Amino acid sequence: MINVGIIGATGYVGIEIARILSAHPGFKITSAVSQSFAGKRISDVYPALNGILDLELESLSIEKICANTDFFITALPHGVSGKIIPELARRGKRIIDHSADFRYRNTGIYEKWYKAKHQMPELNELAVYGLPELYREKIKSARITANPGCYPTASILGIAPLLAEKVISTEGIIVDAASGISGAGRKTDLPYQYCEASENFKAYGIAVHRHTSEIEQEMSLLAGKEILVSFTPHLLPMKRGLLATIYAGLEGRYSTGKLLDLYKTFYRDEFFVRILKEGMFPETRYTSGSNFIDIGLAVDERLNRVVIISSIDNLGKGAASQAVQCLNIMNGLPENAGIERAGMFI
Amino acid sequence: MINVGIIGATGYVGIEIARILSAHPGFKITSAVSQSFAGKRISDVYPALNGILDLELESLSIEKICANTDFFITALPHGVSGKIIPELARRGKRIIDHSADFRYRNTGIYEKWYKAKHQMPELNELAVYGLPELYREKIKSARITANPGCYPTASILGIAPLLAEKVISTEGIIVDAASGISGAGRKTDLPYQYCEASENFKAYGIAVHRHTSEIEQEMSLLAGKEILVSFTPHLLPMKRGLLATIYAGLEGRYSTGKLLDLYKTFYRDEFFVRILKEGMFPETRYTSGSNFIDIGLAVDERLNRVVIISSIDNLGKGAASQAVQCLNIMNGLPENAGIERAGMFI
Amino acid sequence: MINVGIIGATGYVGIEIARILSAHPGFKITSAVSQSFAGKRISDVYPALNGILDLELESLSIEKICANTDFFITALPHGVSGKIIPELARRGKRIIDHSADFRYRNTGIYEKWYKAKHQMPELNELAVYGLPELYREKIKSARITANPGCYPTASILGIAPLLAEKVISTEGIIVDAASGISGAGRKTDLPYQYCEASENFKAYGIAVHRHTSEIEQEMSLLAGKEILVSFTPHLLPMKRGLLATIYAGLEGRYSTGKLLDLYKTFYRDEFFVRILKEGMFPETRYTSGSNFIDIGLAVDERLNRVVIISSIDNLGKGAASQAVQCLNIMNGLPENAGIERAGMFI
Amino acid sequence: MINVGIIGATGYVGIEIARILSAHPGFKITSAVSQSFAGKRISDVYPALNGILDLELESLSIEKICANTDFFITALPHGVSGKIIPELARRGKRIIDHSADFRYRNTGIYEKWYKAKHQMPELNELAVYGLPELYREKIKSARITANPGCYPTASILGIAPLLAEKVISTEGIIVDAASGISGAGRKTDLPYQYCEASENFKAYGIAVHRHTSEIEQEMSLLAGKEILVSFTPHLLPMKRGLLATIYAGLEGRYSTGKLLDLYKTFYRDEFFVRILKEGMFPETRYTSGSNFIDIGLAVDERLNRVVIISSIDNLGKGAASQAVQCLNIMNGLPENAGIERAGMFI
């Protein structure tokens, strides 16, 4: 068993990682850091874990947590990791980070969209964008893996084959997406209160959501040219699940079947990418609780456009289980160890 | 009190009309036709109406329902109205119909998208598209008012000012929309079962949904030229509410404030159209249970594009209360009589 | 139009009262007090009310709000009203209060269950328990009407005929009830967040919930002897609605039909109490958004026990619309003015 | 790997068993029988299983499914199993059945409550009631294991220690319980449609629900005397989860802590029974997706009564995973193999 520490263990991403690792054949959680709940057991905070994971939560002591552990997953609010990660890195630890800090090749773009000075530019060079389907080889030896955002995961994997194969126009790409409320984290803000969020649907971050820049970076790299994207996220009245509906104009004529073949080829070795049959489209419940991404598409021949639908669990492939996928890769374990199951679909 | 008959009174649209009319100062329901529940009281089928609307449901007898009533609202499955409406029309009755049968100026387009021969082409010429904000004058004297579809209502009103004022490109317009499950009607199909629809989000009718043609007809009329639209509806895990996110390229440079002013001017006399302040965007709960449509927008200056969000209640402005709005107009009543309230927003 | 002021206008109860009064034929809201949102319009806080109720919220100035208004509804957190109500009372204003402060005949019981000294014992003698079906005559001239709790409303009206007619044992009465989340108010506490409350059901306040004492007071008065009750509330994953399942042993043999007749007689003049037919039982959606209470029951002949089900909207008959019912009574208006409609049941 | 066949594989219980077994270290599904979907792959019906369980569904051929398999799980509508189980039994197969057919020691009680002649009285003698915490030893060698009902599982385990230790009165026991909608199975009946079941709560089967007799049988056996129970189930607006609130009078004086100790002792060797700390009570989300049953309780000293709360997943410990627990026991595997994980609690 390989030792792993989780820093920020009681947020929704942290606890989902803890839940997965508690049943993982290859890892052992050696420390679970939570400033809010230090001294309590994880199962006091999340009683579902009673008898399964009763580890005591601890406040942060770099020395203590580093003593017997070489891998850390940080699931912290943006900005907080700047004090912790350099300490871990200095001690030679390998890190999977959930903040946006290490997702950008160009820290200037990070600084512009996140309206903050990058705190660790020197570490940024050690970081790999943790999307295994695109960066598997680099992740294997990464010092720091920057776990992608949930919307970028669904968007980038949803469109990658079309950009790589240059069958769509790089102008006018639109990503219209919607996420379950757990994507906001374990917050007590009023908009996420049951009576405010139930029976409601809304867009947010219109034209300014920070994931836009992350999506654009990876789409541009795939296309080999700069791409700007119109991205609109929405908030769904449900806990988990994320669906992206992606619109692009075709360069040339393609049938739906032809494009699906192209996807199947592009992702032929990917366990976690499921390309749906023609006429079938993803629903969030099919990926809920799992690390799968489901993709379906249709060519609109009237408009010579394509509509791609991709679906993930925002806490799964969009966060926690993707981190475990990276952790498996970084440790040479089978990539789907501990995350090969279907989630609860009823 | 003006007499009104409802044909198809126990579907979700029919019963919502009945609920509204039961508290309306100007109308009296004289007959409520329901093939499935004839002989029962409305309040046996919907016990919430006990003591409020205990009218007996009747099977269809044209003679009987026409005896003392000149206005009818038909809320029937597609295709069924073809036998009933001609009989009503022949007797000089005025009708508000909820099917797609009378929504099209060109019955050929209807036939193509609905894959069926139009049953009443001669009556189609008497019909007016029942969107009061665009066709108020014609509705006043209409023999047949074709109540618009829910998605078209949100889409057309959401973009009308931009098309009328020619500030957007007529190419590449995208309508990405989502509706609550009541939009599917009172069906018992498996996909609408609680355990299948809760905690789930999906697109459907991708590139083939029939409302596309209705949206295109009205957008084309507004623009004075043919417009094709990429329209994707989604199914939300909630009962009521519909949100459209509309994407268009700008022709020329406009600020968000400038476009909002344009909307305010365009809709300055419209009680039911609420243009939100800059930075505010509609949420479905704000229009739930009401006849309002809320509209917000943002210019994405990076892309010189505009994103418009419009929200209605699919059973309200998207169906039942819009029918009552038309009924008010056809009868010379104040347009908001009986539908001026806010819905339940908590 | 009679002037009314609402103090605590932006909580869920306060805003529901505002929503009802905004469409009421007899009342005009002259002031809406909100410490949190003073200076904003009501419709800034609840955009559903845009164009319907755009009144500016104000901070509390007793002099100002009393200038032209004689009726006040206070919907404040427990304890806060102690400073405000004496000031209103001293000026001869009539008040409907939503706290527990004036619900008890014996302030000692209040002090024991609420673990606090009663702040206005001298005013308590002016107060009437605002359950119109039991105290209509006294409410007419009440200086202070203590609006009942939501659970007590459903429990007391649900069992009143059986206690009044002495057909059940006063020992071993059990009230098992469940409420929608809006009953907790507009709180941002973690347990009421969407991801914590959705897909979840739990009991709370087991053996210690304060409504127990309110239920016991009124049951005892009905029975003419002291009654102790076992009361367990539960939290439902929904916004509105409250259902009480009440268990009691029968004294003597009665059929279901016989007991239903007894209820129909007891409530024969009550517009808002609906006794369901034998074999029919209340569902919360039937009363949601309305001021009705629905009651059904079944005799379990095997056990010689009766099970009564009563259903209200916790924000309706359980709070806001019941306050308006009392306001109507206190002003000599028709008791159902402004609250006679069915709610949204789909 | 031990071979297992599932008959009735596409209902909610059947598919949950399939989902669990697909990740189980000890079993292999050799046949999945579904009359409705024979010829399709399981993952065509439940796309969440794509790539995980793509087994072809087959119509029933006793010969074929028996060829290489000795264990069968039947999850069929009541009545259907009467033709199948004798055939399996005749061939010496061991069976876990989900119907009520084999749950009764006295088939007369079955016949009375289920209003049907028992079809296999001679097989009933081979059957063991499949509640491992009470009948583990018998299950080990059972030919037929009758998987208990969901409400009985929560009720019986919730009260067993009190009955066994004779600390409560056997008169006046009340079980008030509520279940998620998946308990109704994969039905398309109107009451289970999203728009009818969402934002709704209701009681059903009042005084006549068939699980009453199953609860009474086991409570009586525990107490050593006949017990009659007042049982009222309710339907929750959620997919999964079942909570029972059980009321009983105490014989003698006990503190909450004392009774909790008694539970801890009674269940000291039970992995799947979790007794909560004093002041803590179960919530359905804590057991959702798992095979755990959580139990909390409080003594109401005013009334000298006890209130016990027990929570399970109706599809988990209430059906599918409890069947797998029995399957483990019948095969000598560790009792928690394949079902030791926590479910998705966010």
Coordinates of N, CA and C in Angstrom, one line a residue, chain A residues 12 37 186-188, chain C residues 188-194 196-197:
Chain A
Y12 N -16.2 18.8 -0.4 CA -16.8 17.7 -1.2 C -15.8 16.9 -2.1
F37 N -12.2 21.0 11.0 CA -12.6 19.8 11.9 C -11.5 19.1 12.5
R186 N -18.6 22.7 -0.6 CA -19.4 22.6 0.7 C -19.6 24.0 1.3
K187 N -20.3 24.8 0.5 CA -20.5 26.2 0.9 C -21.9 26.3 1.6
T188 N -22.0 27.4 2.4 CA -23.3 27.6 3.0 C -23.9 28.9 2.5
Chain C
T188 N -28.8 29.9 6.2 CA -27.7 29.3 5.4 C -27.0 28.2 6.1
D189 N -27.6 27.7 7.1 CA -26.9 26.6 7.9 C -26.7 25.4 6.9
L190 N -25.6 24.7 7.2 CA -25.2 23.6 6.4 C -26.3 22.5 6.2
P191 N -27.0 22.1 7.2 CA -28.0 21.1 7.0 C -29.1 21.4 6.0
Y192 N -29.2 22.7 5.7 CA -30.3 23.1 4.7 C -29.7 23.4 3.3
Q193 N -28.4 23.1 3.2 CA -27.9 23.3 1.8 C -28.3 22.2 0.9
Y194 N -28.4 22.5 -0.4 CA -29.0 21.5 -1.3 C -28.3 20.2 -1.2
E196 N -26.8 18.7 1.1 CA -26.9 18.0 2.3 C -28.4 17.6 2.5
A197 N -29.3 18.3 2.0 CA -30.7 18.1 2.3 C -31.5 17.3 1.2

